[in-house]
Amino acid sequence: MKKKLPEKNEERPLREALSAYMQRRDYTPQSSGEIARGMGIDSRQRALLRETLKLWLGQGRLLKLQKGAYALRKSAEPQPLTGRIVKTAGGKLLFLPDAAAQEQIATLLHAECPHSLTVEPRRSCGAMDGDRVRAAVRVQGSPRYRRGGKGARRPAAGDLTAVVYIDEILERGHARWVGTYRAGGRFGVMVGDGITAPELVNLVSAPEERPQPSDTIVVEPVAYPVARTAAKGRCVEVLGDAARMDVSILAIIRKYGLAEDFPVDVLAEAAALPSIVREKDIRGRMDCRKDCIITIDPESARDYDDAITLHRAGGGWQLDVHIADVAHYVRPGTALDAEAQKRGNSTYLPDRVLPMLPPKLCDGICSLRQGEDRLTALCRMSIDARGAVTHAEFAKAVIRSRRRLTYAQALDVLQGGTCGDREVDAMLREAGKLTQTLRARRMRQAALNLDMPELHVLADAEGNPTGVEFTESDAAHQLIEECMLAANEAVAHALNARALPAIYRVHEEPDPAKLHEFGVQLRSYGYNAGMLTTREQLAHAMEQVKGHPEEEPLKVALLRCMMRARYSPDPLGHYGLAKGDYCHFTSPIRRYADLVVHRAFLRLAGDASAPLSPRGRLEGVSAHISETERTSAAAETEADRLMLARYLERECTSRQPRVWDGIITACWPQGITVDIPQLRGGVKGYISRGALPGNTHWFYESHTASWRASDGRSMQPGQALKLIPTAVDEASGFVDFKPVER
């Protein structure tokens, strides 16, 4: 006999209440009994609840997970999700959801939202690298339990996957395509890299300047490649022979849409600014012109935006960090401000700098030049003997830098030399003691030490590579780094404490799955990595690696596990630096985020009437400058790798090529992959089986994944080798090496 259900007029209220309950932000998958208790349903209505759950399950509105738990199969609509498309070197399309979209997807998955989601080509709507898109996301279970049958199981919440459907392309990521001209068709074709430009673009008209085969050209899109429709474009610029280094750098500038020249109105505003500090600019500022203030920068630097002075105070120190007061000259609503925001940051390429601000500011009135009066934002900190900032105060100031030192000059003083000024020498040595104290405190707080030598490719007057040099993170570099970190943290903490709207530098926790993979890699090198579930465990594991040959490749591997730091109006903390409050305050000449922080800083400095940016605007600015930072970083990385590839290409034909220290990362039947720690991942190293040392027979041993020789020698992962380059593939980044005979 069928059980009698409650009257139909009870169904609608219960179903509406059930839908609202399961859509709550704090809802986690629950069984029918748990749902009944959570909703406060009495025993008389539980039968209707079970019938409703069964009905919705059959309609596909629900997912039934392990232990009989139910979750809504939600759709991301009616609120559409927005984000950015990234195409990897392997051709995979990834959807990077915006912050708001991440929250929605996390709700759909009943778990943390992945940093990126794969997009199938058939669901991409023709989206390309860099495009901003509107997407719909549907949640489904993994294939294993969708198939049913033997071995199938009900999914746990973590088994749910998000399927992305691109609905609309909101903004194209690349307004121009850059590639190589080839003859073909009526007007020729452009061959692109398949990432930032389609692999093949048919030209729709003859270029005004007839390019030669293999010339680099810039094309304006006419038709985008969708489904089987070929890309079409119009050639708007012929850059020249791709073999020339200056042409290659110019191609990178065009590819990433970087601005070379400033608009006329921006230059006019800059020209109208004073070239010297005037008396009226000094009024109301703390006069620090008699203090022993110094700048420390690279020898090639032209703009100096930070300066320091310090002295002993009680059992600790008083540290003054002066930062160029760019906000005094670049006001909101001006053309200068709009252009600075648009650029977001300066971009540093091997043969040129694309500055955020015109030279009149970045090289002139805002640069803290030796012996010249300059306006600054002052962060004065009292620091105790253990490196804790016990008090911070903020002010607008005017300074006159006593000495402009290079890192090499500062290091010489720290090592016992002199710069010719006894007061500066004494202050620098005291700063060295403070640096050690601040750094030790950061390490105690489990900050990650990922310092590595920086590689610089040297070039001649034509921009052609001639050699390489390495910059170590020595005591002089660490001195400035620790002082700037302390100021950034002090300002961020004060802004957060007073709830002043600003932009913070945030670095979220890494994906646990990626850390697990990194732990496996550590263990393959013989280290006791532990679970790596906390930053303390990670810092301890990296301390074990210190000083070993594999230290640098493992640091690079860890960096790849990390989330990319970004800007946000929310103080979410900085994982890598182990800081709860952190912002960028110390480089307003080259970062727009710092300029925004300086405007909020005016309130800290006592200017109660200083205007504050609305939070809604800061959200948009944060997203934009995070994007411009990524674009600049991609352009800088590509340019550096190109310079390095050209240098190694030259070394391949040299009679005395440079010998590199390499480490075997994997062995395969076809050959061996190697890492060159000094090159910081700039190349992918490979040794073919034919390049193995001669005078013996080599064979691949599959059960040990290593190469063995008849004379007893071996090649296996983790082994150090001396290598020289033999061939370079610029497009792929692969470099063929051969071991130096031992």
XYZ file of C-alpha atoms in Angstrom:
742
model
C 0.000 0.000 0.000
C 1.389 3.401 -1.071
C 2.252 5.795 1.695
C -0.018 8.811 1.611
C 1.919 12.039 0.980
C 1.028 15.415 2.442
C -1.337 17.593 0.504
C -0.020 19.238 -2.694
C -0.425 22.706 -1.232
C 2.468 21.862 1.125
C 4.909 21.049 -1.703
C 5.618 24.541 -3.004
C 6.568 26.201 0.328
C 8.829 23.284 1.234
C 10.544 23.251 -2.150
C 11.137 26.997 -2.043
C 12.539 26.697 1.470
C 14.740 23.749 0.405
C 16.094 25.657 -2.598
C 16.894 28.685 -0.436
C 18.543 26.475 2.206
C 20.794 24.676 -0.298
C 21.803 27.962 -1.958
C 23.040 29.503 1.266
C 26.727 30.499 1.123
C 27.521 28.410 4.210
C 25.736 25.292 2.923
C 27.893 22.166 2.659
C 26.674 18.869 1.116
C 24.338 17.143 3.630
C 22.242 13.993 3.876
C 18.434 14.183 3.872
C 18.386 13.817 7.657
C 20.909 16.609 8.131
C 18.928 18.828 5.752
C 15.722 18.122 7.687
C 17.376 19.028 10.980
C 19.005 22.121 9.479
C 15.686 23.309 8.053
C 13.749 22.391 11.197
C 11.385 20.075 9.250
C 9.121 17.935 11.419
C 8.620 14.221 10.887
C 5.301 14.815 9.039
C 7.122 16.628 6.181
C 10.207 14.420 5.901
C 8.529 12.098 3.394
C 7.856 15.065 1.133
C 11.483 16.189 1.571
C 12.761 12.761 0.458
C 10.377 12.745 -2.525
C 11.543 16.220 -3.511
C 15.202 15.231 -3.292
C 14.509 12.130 -5.409
C 12.601 14.187 -7.969
C 15.319 16.854 -8.258
C 17.982 14.167 -8.525
C 16.130 12.636 -11.468
C 15.752 16.066 -13.086
C 19.490 16.665 -12.812
C 19.071 19.540 -10.372
C 21.008 17.688 -7.664
C 24.208 15.707 -7.271
C 24.269 12.826 -4.782
C 27.672 12.592 -3.167
C 29.328 10.138 -0.788
C 27.469 9.246 2.431
C 24.174 10.220 0.826
C 24.958 13.942 0.820
C 23.152 16.216 -1.639
C 24.420 19.310 -3.453
C 22.673 21.557 -5.937
C 23.957 21.279 -9.489
C 24.014 25.038 -9.734
C 24.422 27.180 -12.785
C 26.658 30.225 -12.596
C 23.885 32.314 -14.117
C 21.974 34.599 -13.808
C 25.105 36.432 -12.632
C 27.620 35.857 -15.456
C 31.233 35.119 -14.618
C 34.031 37.213 -16.053
C 37.707 36.515 -16.357
C 40.700 36.333 -18.626
C 41.878 33.707 -21.109
C 45.471 32.476 -21.085
C 46.916 30.165 -23.716
C 49.839 28.050 -22.580
C 52.886 27.143 -24.642
C 51.362 23.679 -25.042
C 48.243 25.146 -26.652
C 45.868 24.679 -23.708
C 43.263 27.391 -23.078
C 42.781 28.428 -19.455
C 40.051 30.601 -17.925
C 41.306 32.744 -15.026
C 38.189 33.919 -13.170
C 38.032 37.359 -11.555
C 37.798 37.567 -7.763
C 33.976 37.730 -7.764
C 33.802 34.819 -10.189
C 36.119 32.754 -7.977
C 33.695 33.125 -5.077
C 30.776 31.942 -7.224
C 32.705 28.971 -8.595
C 33.811 27.994 -5.079
C 30.124 27.953 -4.096
C 29.300 25.762 -7.092
C 32.107 23.309 -6.343
C 31.569 23.308 -2.566
C 35.349 23.689 -2.438
C 38.052 26.267 -3.063
C 38.047 27.611 -6.632
C 41.064 26.543 -8.728
C 43.307 29.374 -9.906
C 42.498 28.459 -13.519
C 39.984 26.276 -15.355
C 40.592 24.486 -18.649
C 38.425 25.517 -21.599
C 37.749 23.005 -24.361
C 38.301 24.540 -27.843
C 34.719 23.676 -28.870
C 33.453 25.746 -25.919
C 35.838 28.688 -26.382
C 33.752 30.873 -28.731
C 37.009 31.700 -30.541
C 38.612 33.273 -27.445
C 42.358 33.859 -27.650
C 45.189 34.569 -25.234
C 44.643 37.707 -23.164
C 40.940 38.116 -24.011
C 38.512 39.207 -21.301
C 35.422 37.037 -21.516
C 32.015 36.356 -20.024
C 31.523 32.685 -19.237
C 29.003 30.248 -17.870
C 30.132 27.443 -15.593
C 28.361 24.140 -15.061
C 29.361 21.671 -12.380
C 29.535 17.965 -13.116
C 31.003 14.887 -11.537
C 34.154 13.108 -12.634
C 33.857 10.616 -15.543
C 34.366 7.643 -13.249
C 31.144 7.957 -11.340
C 29.160 9.400 -14.258
C 29.677 6.173 -16.206
C 28.361 3.922 -13.449
C 29.018 0.195 -13.594
C 31.797 -1.723 -11.929
C 34.204 0.412 -9.930
C 31.926 3.426 -9.998
C 31.381 5.323 -6.781
C 29.521 8.322 -5.611
C 31.545 11.511 -5.753
C 32.860 13.497 -2.854
C 32.573 17.270 -3.071
C 36.219 17.455 -4.162
C 35.417 15.284 -7.203
C 33.192 17.929 -8.731
C 34.583 19.683 -11.791
C 33.645 23.003 -13.373
C 33.003 22.996 -17.122
C 33.524 26.429 -18.703
C 31.490 27.730 -21.630
C 32.667 31.043 -23.090
C 29.557 33.058 -23.948
C 31.009 36.356 -25.080
C 34.357 38.008 -25.717
C 34.246 41.334 -23.870
C 37.631 42.701 -24.869
C 40.392 41.375 -27.075
C 43.727 40.928 -25.351
C 45.866 41.846 -28.346
C 44.941 44.786 -30.568
C 47.798 43.894 -32.930
C 49.309 40.627 -34.060
C 53.049 40.292 -34.586
C 54.633 37.615 -36.727
C 56.779 36.754 -39.734
C 55.887 37.664 -43.303
C 55.691 34.867 -45.874
C 54.707 34.870 -49.517
C 51.415 33.155 -50.226
C 47.884 33.900 -51.358
C 47.144 37.202 -53.026
C 48.864 39.597 -50.597
C 50.987 37.286 -48.464
C 50.476 35.787 -45.021
C 51.727 36.329 -41.501
C 52.979 33.383 -39.447
C 52.272 33.938 -35.746
C 53.350 32.156 -32.568
C 49.952 30.492 -32.061
C 49.598 32.108 -28.645
C 49.540 35.894 -28.849
C 48.747 35.695 -32.567
C 47.088 33.039 -34.783
C 49.435 30.569 -36.416
C 48.447 31.846 -39.872
C 46.856 35.154 -40.879
C 45.850 35.909 -44.460
C 46.592 39.512 -45.434
C 43.605 41.267 -47.053
C 45.572 44.017 -48.768
C 49.073 44.717 -49.995
C 51.298 46.344 -47.336
C 52.268 49.947 -48.094
C 55.888 49.033 -47.458
C 56.647 45.749 -49.182
C 58.156 43.388 -46.589
C 60.852 40.880 -47.404
C 60.342 37.186 -46.616
C 61.193 36.567 -42.928
C 60.628 40.231 -41.999
C 58.718 40.868 -38.789
C 55.415 42.625 -39.432
C 52.561 44.024 -37.349
C 49.028 43.160 -38.422
C 45.695 44.724 -37.492
C 43.005 42.009 -37.086
C 40.144 42.059 -39.600
C 38.648 38.632 -38.838
C 39.421 36.381 -35.876
C 39.829 32.618 -36.256
C 36.568 30.999 -35.142
C 35.828 27.332 -35.869
C 37.110 26.801 -39.418
C 37.215 30.481 -40.356
C 40.769 31.622 -41.095
C 42.226 34.713 -39.450
C 42.534 37.796 -41.638
C 44.426 41.006 -41.094
C 45.904 44.162 -42.550
C 49.653 44.839 -42.339
C 50.140 48.191 -40.581
C 53.886 48.154 -39.882
C 56.999 46.431 -41.198
C 59.573 46.213 -38.397
C 62.379 44.658 -40.424
C 64.725 41.670 -40.303
C 63.886 39.442 -37.308
C 67.570 38.521 -36.974
C 68.339 42.050 -35.749
C 68.136 42.361 -31.980
C 66.564 45.832 -32.027
C 63.820 44.551 -34.344
C 63.173 41.599 -32.033
C 62.814 43.902 -29.005
C 60.501 46.214 -30.959
C 58.418 43.165 -31.946
C 58.013 42.294 -28.248
C 56.903 45.855 -27.497
C 54.271 45.662 -30.246
C 53.174 42.140 -29.312
C 52.366 43.109 -25.733
C 50.909 46.498 -26.634
C 53.438 48.461 -24.571
C 53.550 52.238 -24.965
C 56.795 53.841 -26.137
C 55.893 57.523 -26.376
C 53.811 59.758 -24.124
C 50.764 61.642 -25.460
C 51.212 65.348 -26.163
C 48.947 66.467 -23.296
C 50.883 64.323 -20.823
C 54.219 65.807 -21.935
C 52.714 69.298 -21.728
C 51.621 68.739 -18.119
C 55.078 67.384 -17.255
C 56.793 70.346 -18.910
C 54.718 72.752 -16.797
C 56.009 71.219 -13.551
C 58.919 72.925 -11.756
C 62.437 71.592 -12.222
C 63.477 72.469 -8.675
C 61.802 72.373 -5.264
C 60.289 75.774 -4.510
C 59.913 77.419 -1.126
C 56.132 77.160 -1.257
C 56.464 73.365 -1.781
C 58.428 73.039 1.471
C 55.918 74.766 3.743
C 54.440 72.427 6.337
C 57.019 69.697 5.712
C 59.531 68.191 8.114
C 62.936 69.584 7.150
C 65.426 66.711 7.023
C 67.982 68.351 4.740
C 70.738 68.237 7.369
C 70.263 64.515 8.081
C 72.790 61.979 6.805
C 70.581 60.542 4.040
C 71.827 58.196 1.318
C 70.504 56.333 -1.713
C 71.762 52.901 -2.797
C 70.920 51.731 -6.320
C 72.375 49.787 -9.254
C 75.172 51.560 -11.091
C 72.992 51.934 -14.207
C 70.042 53.494 -12.334
C 68.861 56.934 -13.399
C 65.883 57.366 -11.055
C 66.274 57.139 -7.288
C 62.968 56.877 -5.447
C 64.079 55.658 -2.000
C 66.586 56.888 0.564
C 67.424 55.969 4.149
C 69.005 57.277 7.321
C 69.232 55.669 10.758
C 70.861 55.875 14.165
C 70.900 53.955 17.411
C 68.001 54.720 19.743
C 67.995 53.141 23.192
C 68.534 49.418 22.733
C 67.397 49.517 19.094
C 67.324 51.823 16.096
C 65.407 54.668 14.516
C 65.079 54.025 10.785
C 63.853 56.745 8.432
C 62.759 55.621 4.964
C 62.215 58.508 2.547
C 60.266 57.870 -0.653
C 59.965 60.331 -3.536
C 56.712 62.293 -3.137
C 55.374 61.642 -6.632
C 51.812 62.308 -5.415
C 52.733 65.981 -4.915
C 53.279 66.340 -8.661
C 50.910 63.743 -10.150
C 47.411 64.687 -9.040
C 44.181 62.707 -9.569
C 42.199 63.739 -12.621
C 45.222 64.939 -14.623
C 46.480 63.543 -17.908
C 49.676 62.491 -16.095
C 47.672 60.422 -13.640
C 45.499 58.843 -16.350
C 48.573 57.825 -18.366
C 50.380 56.465 -15.283
C 47.325 54.389 -14.398
C 47.002 53.140 -17.968
C 50.641 51.987 -18.049
C 50.454 50.656 -14.486
C 54.200 50.304 -14.123
C 57.517 50.797 -15.872
C 58.794 48.022 -18.136
C 62.497 47.134 -18.198
C 63.795 45.633 -21.440
C 67.440 44.771 -22.221
C 68.102 47.855 -24.346
C 65.567 50.373 -23.015
C 63.147 51.343 -20.261
C 59.496 52.163 -20.958
C 58.805 54.405 -17.937
C 55.465 54.918 -16.219
C 56.128 58.663 -15.915
C 57.762 61.123 -18.342
C 61.511 61.750 -17.895
C 60.828 65.228 -16.444
C 59.509 63.420 -13.347
C 61.189 60.007 -13.161
C 64.696 61.288 -14.024
C 64.196 64.821 -12.738
C 62.123 66.426 -10.006
C 60.993 63.126 -8.410
C 64.444 61.506 -8.440
C 66.290 61.808 -5.098
C 69.513 63.118 -6.580
C 72.597 63.722 -4.482
C 72.915 67.294 -3.235
C 69.508 68.470 -4.512
C 66.395 69.325 -2.498
C 63.579 66.810 -3.007
C 60.114 66.254 -1.534
C 59.510 62.911 0.177
C 57.003 60.812 2.078
C 58.680 59.812 5.344
C 58.112 56.580 7.270
C 59.969 56.808 10.591
C 60.190 53.542 12.541
C 61.421 52.680 16.018
C 62.831 49.143 15.923
C 63.825 47.109 18.978
C 66.817 44.809 19.415
C 64.857 41.807 18.065
C 63.817 43.591 14.869
C 60.207 44.419 15.785
C 58.784 47.803 14.765
C 57.484 49.181 18.061
C 56.311 52.549 16.735
C 55.875 54.217 13.342
C 55.079 57.785 12.411
C 54.514 59.349 9.031
C 55.138 62.790 7.605
C 55.709 64.833 4.487
C 59.361 65.883 4.349
C 62.051 67.616 2.324
C 65.541 66.099 2.055
C 68.924 66.633 0.432
C 70.649 63.304 -0.236
C 74.181 63.236 1.168
C 75.515 60.427 -1.008
C 74.411 58.412 -4.028
C 76.006 54.970 -3.620
C 75.990 51.983 -5.921
C 75.474 48.511 -4.475
C 79.157 47.771 -5.060
C 80.228 50.895 -3.135
C 77.872 50.124 -0.260
C 79.096 46.521 -0.106
C 82.688 47.732 0.045
C 81.844 49.876 3.089
C 79.998 46.984 4.762
C 83.103 44.842 4.233
C 85.431 47.382 5.863
C 86.117 49.885 3.091
C 85.179 53.550 2.935
C 83.185 55.845 0.678
C 85.146 58.885 1.777
C 82.574 60.110 4.309
C 83.093 58.827 7.858
C 79.520 59.588 8.950
C 78.093 57.686 5.975
C 80.489 54.785 6.633
C 79.408 54.519 10.272
C 75.720 54.729 9.393
C 76.052 52.060 6.722
C 77.735 49.641 9.106
C 75.005 50.253 11.680
C 72.444 49.632 8.925
C 74.190 46.342 8.233
C 73.559 45.255 11.841
C 69.906 46.292 11.576
C 69.570 44.354 8.321
C 70.786 41.148 9.943
C 68.316 41.649 12.808
C 65.349 42.339 10.502
C 66.211 39.409 8.249
C 66.626 37.018 11.168
C 63.193 38.038 12.461
C 61.601 37.392 9.051
C 63.195 33.951 8.882
C 61.916 33.158 12.385
C 58.440 33.998 11.109
C 58.909 31.374 8.346
C 59.314 33.800 5.448
C 60.434 31.940 2.335
C 64.008 32.662 1.306
C 63.958 32.390 -2.481
C 66.877 34.724 -3.239
C 68.851 33.676 -6.304
C 71.549 35.334 -8.424
C 70.064 37.451 -11.212
C 71.362 36.834 -14.718
C 72.059 39.833 -16.952
C 73.057 39.484 -20.592
C 75.541 42.169 -21.607
C 75.123 43.837 -24.990
C 77.094 46.050 -27.370
C 75.975 49.400 -28.802
C 73.763 47.632 -31.370
C 72.055 45.572 -28.675
C 73.752 42.305 -29.611
C 74.649 40.046 -26.648
C 78.319 39.882 -25.769
C 78.420 38.122 -22.399
C 76.657 37.448 -19.126
C 77.018 38.601 -15.537
C 75.337 37.562 -12.295
C 74.092 39.820 -9.514
C 74.115 38.177 -6.095
C 71.739 39.139 -3.293
C 74.639 40.413 -1.201
C 74.648 42.395 2.034
C 74.102 45.725 0.232
C 71.063 44.448 -1.671
C 69.651 42.895 1.492
C 70.144 46.164 3.395
C 67.859 48.100 1.060
C 65.439 45.182 0.716
C 64.905 44.833 4.475
C 64.482 48.576 5.004
C 61.899 48.784 2.210
C 60.034 45.693 3.452
C 59.816 47.230 6.920
C 58.419 50.497 5.507
C 55.910 48.707 3.266
C 54.629 46.675 6.205
C 54.452 49.662 8.581
C 52.460 51.756 6.103
C 50.111 48.859 5.254
C 49.501 48.146 8.931
C 48.676 51.796 9.640
C 46.349 52.083 6.632
C 44.519 48.904 7.634
C 44.271 49.946 11.294
C 42.616 53.221 10.301
C 40.442 51.553 7.624
C 41.758 53.931 4.948
C 40.972 52.705 1.423
C 44.200 51.718 -0.327
C 45.749 49.059 -2.535
C 47.567 46.156 -0.872
C 50.083 43.715 -2.265
C 48.661 40.265 -1.599
C 50.083 36.799 -2.037
C 47.700 33.944 -1.301
C 48.534 30.451 -0.114
C 49.668 27.991 -2.792
C 47.529 25.174 -4.143
C 47.969 22.160 -1.782
C 48.088 19.810 -4.793
C 51.049 21.703 -6.243
C 52.810 21.664 -2.879
C 52.255 17.911 -2.725
C 53.943 17.546 -6.127
C 56.808 19.730 -4.930
C 57.167 17.515 -1.867
C 57.472 14.486 -4.146
C 60.219 16.303 -6.060
C 62.052 17.124 -2.818
C 61.890 13.505 -1.727
C 63.258 12.394 -5.108
C 66.399 14.377 -4.218
C 66.591 12.614 -0.862
C 65.164 15.347 1.387
C 62.721 14.718 4.224
C 60.053 17.127 3.006
C 57.241 16.270 5.400
C 53.649 17.114 4.518
C 54.288 20.757 3.478
C 50.863 21.777 4.779
C 52.200 24.900 6.539
C 54.602 27.665 5.572
C 56.809 26.660 8.523
C 57.219 23.161 7.089
C 57.981 24.612 3.670
C 60.579 27.031 5.067
C 62.208 24.183 7.016
C 62.372 22.014 3.893
C 64.031 24.812 1.899
C 66.528 25.350 4.707
C 67.677 21.745 4.187
C 68.299 22.476 0.500
C 70.498 25.510 1.201
C 74.039 25.194 -0.131
C 73.417 22.047 -2.197
C 73.844 21.887 -6.016
C 70.118 21.439 -6.547
C 69.192 24.497 -4.414
C 68.482 26.840 -7.323
C 66.425 24.448 -9.494
C 64.348 23.514 -6.444
C 63.786 27.199 -5.668
C 62.616 27.698 -9.256
C 60.305 24.678 -8.868
C 58.877 26.146 -5.658
C 58.279 29.507 -7.339
C 56.203 27.694 -9.955
C 54.034 26.278 -7.154
C 53.316 29.702 -5.731
C 50.300 31.842 -6.512
C 51.121 34.994 -8.431
C 51.197 38.051 -6.170
C 48.619 40.682 -7.115
C 47.043 43.937 -6.014
C 43.814 44.130 -4.040
C 41.866 46.685 -1.981
C 41.638 43.983 0.718
C 44.589 43.336 3.105
C 44.789 39.577 2.503
C 48.411 39.238 3.630
C 51.569 38.074 1.889
C 52.306 34.348 2.146
C 55.878 34.398 0.853
C 56.998 37.278 3.080
C 55.045 35.987 6.114
C 53.339 39.354 6.592
C 49.715 39.987 7.518
C 49.589 43.578 6.237
C 51.666 44.473 3.221
C 51.545 47.092 0.469
C 53.828 48.648 -2.121
C 54.852 52.105 -0.909
C 58.508 52.486 -1.868
C 58.532 52.848 -5.690
C 55.933 55.402 -6.833
C 58.127 56.420 -9.781
C 57.688 53.025 -11.425
C 54.497 51.512 -9.891
C 51.033 53.058 -9.907
C 50.012 51.003 -6.849
C 52.589 52.908 -4.775
C 51.242 56.237 -6.055
C 47.721 55.274 -4.913
C 49.108 54.263 -1.504
C 50.906 57.626 -1.228
C 47.584 59.434 -1.628
C 46.106 57.464 1.278
C 49.385 58.032 3.146
C 48.570 61.767 3.263
C 45.908 60.974 5.880
C 48.543 59.183 7.976
C 50.792 62.233 7.597
C 48.120 64.467 9.149
C 46.326 65.832 6.090
C 42.715 65.261 7.158
C 41.374 66.820 3.948
C 43.303 64.589 1.557
C 40.829 62.947 -0.859
C 40.375 59.181 -0.647
C 39.628 56.862 -3.541
C 36.271 55.016 -3.410
C 36.614 51.292 -2.852
C 34.784 50.529 -6.106
C 37.415 52.446 -8.055
C 40.252 50.701 -6.190
C 38.866 47.301 -7.158
C 39.042 48.249 -10.832
C 42.476 49.843 -10.505
C 43.837 46.821 -8.624
C 42.651 44.433 -11.337
C 44.051 46.663 -14.081
C 47.521 47.163 -12.605
C 47.770 43.466 -11.735
C 47.169 42.849 -15.429
C 49.698 45.453 -16.618
C 52.252 43.944 -14.241
C 51.685 40.500 -15.761
C 52.008 41.943 -19.267
C 55.269 43.730 -18.444
C 56.663 40.628 -16.742
C 55.826 38.505 -19.799
C 57.495 41.021 -22.126
C 60.584 41.297 -19.914
C 60.882 37.517 -19.612
C 60.550 37.008 -23.365
C 63.134 39.698 -24.099
C 65.594 38.293 -21.542
C 65.172 34.761 -22.893
C 65.683 35.991 -26.436
C 68.891 37.778 -25.432
C 70.069 34.664 -23.624
C 69.228 32.427 -26.604
C 71.157 34.728 -28.947
C 74.123 34.687 -26.567
C 74.115 30.881 -26.303
C 73.745 30.676 -30.085
C 76.966 32.618 -30.409
C 78.620 30.358 -27.838
C 77.754 27.305 -29.941
C 80.299 28.367 -32.572
C 82.893 29.756 -30.166
C 86.289 28.085 -29.947
C 86.201 28.456 -26.176
C 82.546 28.316 -25.126
C 81.578 28.972 -21.550
C 81.155 25.802 -19.462
C 77.899 25.667 -17.491
C 77.053 23.699 -14.367
C 74.006 21.554 -15.050
C 71.864 19.051 -13.162
C 70.068 16.091 -14.733
C 66.321 16.373 -14.134
C 65.123 13.270 -16.025
C 66.397 10.478 -18.256
C 64.467 9.109 -21.242
C 65.218 6.561 -23.963
C 65.642 9.484 -26.401
C 68.021 11.501 -24.211
C 68.399 13.512 -21.017
C 66.758 16.733 -19.812
C 68.967 19.046 -17.782
C 68.546 22.207 -15.743
C 71.126 25.010 -15.702
C 70.549 26.647 -12.301
C 72.414 29.852 -13.234
C 70.038 30.412 -16.162
C 66.997 30.519 -13.815
C 64.747 28.487 -16.107
C 65.602 30.706 -19.078
C 66.260 27.677 -21.281
C 65.191 24.054 -21.471
C 68.317 21.943 -21.614
C 68.564 18.658 -23.490
C 71.309 16.095 -24.153
C 70.575 13.744 -27.037
C 71.776 10.164 -26.813
C 74.262 10.932 -29.601
C 75.869 13.672 -27.486
C 76.779 11.356 -24.598
C 80.548 11.005 -24.037
C 82.200 8.733 -26.586
C 84.693 5.848 -26.352
C 82.097 3.684 -24.647
C 78.673 2.138 -25.245
C 75.672 3.812 -23.555
C 72.373 2.085 -22.921
C 69.111 3.201 -21.271
C 68.143 1.323 -18.112
C 64.358 1.586 -17.823
C 63.938 0.195 -14.288
C 66.248 2.899 -12.853
C 65.337 5.581 -15.433
C 69.035 6.261 -16.055
C 71.731 5.873 -18.686
C 74.594 3.441 -18.110
C 77.898 2.993 -19.913
C 79.915 -0.163 -20.471
C 82.860 1.431 -18.638
C 80.778 1.894 -15.456
C 79.819 5.527 -15.854
C 76.208 6.581 -15.413
C 73.821 9.468 -16.003
C 70.896 9.739 -13.560
C 68.525 12.372 -12.122
C 70.144 14.714 -9.616
C 73.629 14.232 -11.035
C 75.759 17.338 -11.668
C 77.403 17.806 -15.076
C 79.663 20.256 -16.861
C 77.997 21.280 -20.132
C 78.543 23.371 -23.257
C 75.802 24.414 -25.722
C 75.721 22.952 -29.235
C 72.438 24.206 -30.756
C 69.646 26.656 -29.877
C 65.982 26.709 -30.899
C 64.751 30.250 -30.156
C 61.096 29.457 -30.774
C 60.836 26.588 -28.278
C 63.511 27.728 -25.834
C 65.305 24.364 -26.088
C 69.099 24.312 -26.027
C 71.087 21.225 -26.932
C 74.064 20.611 -24.675
C 76.824 18.081 -24.562
C 78.748 17.005 -21.459
C 82.347 18.125 -21.149
C 84.579 15.057 -21.264
C 85.942 14.096 -17.878
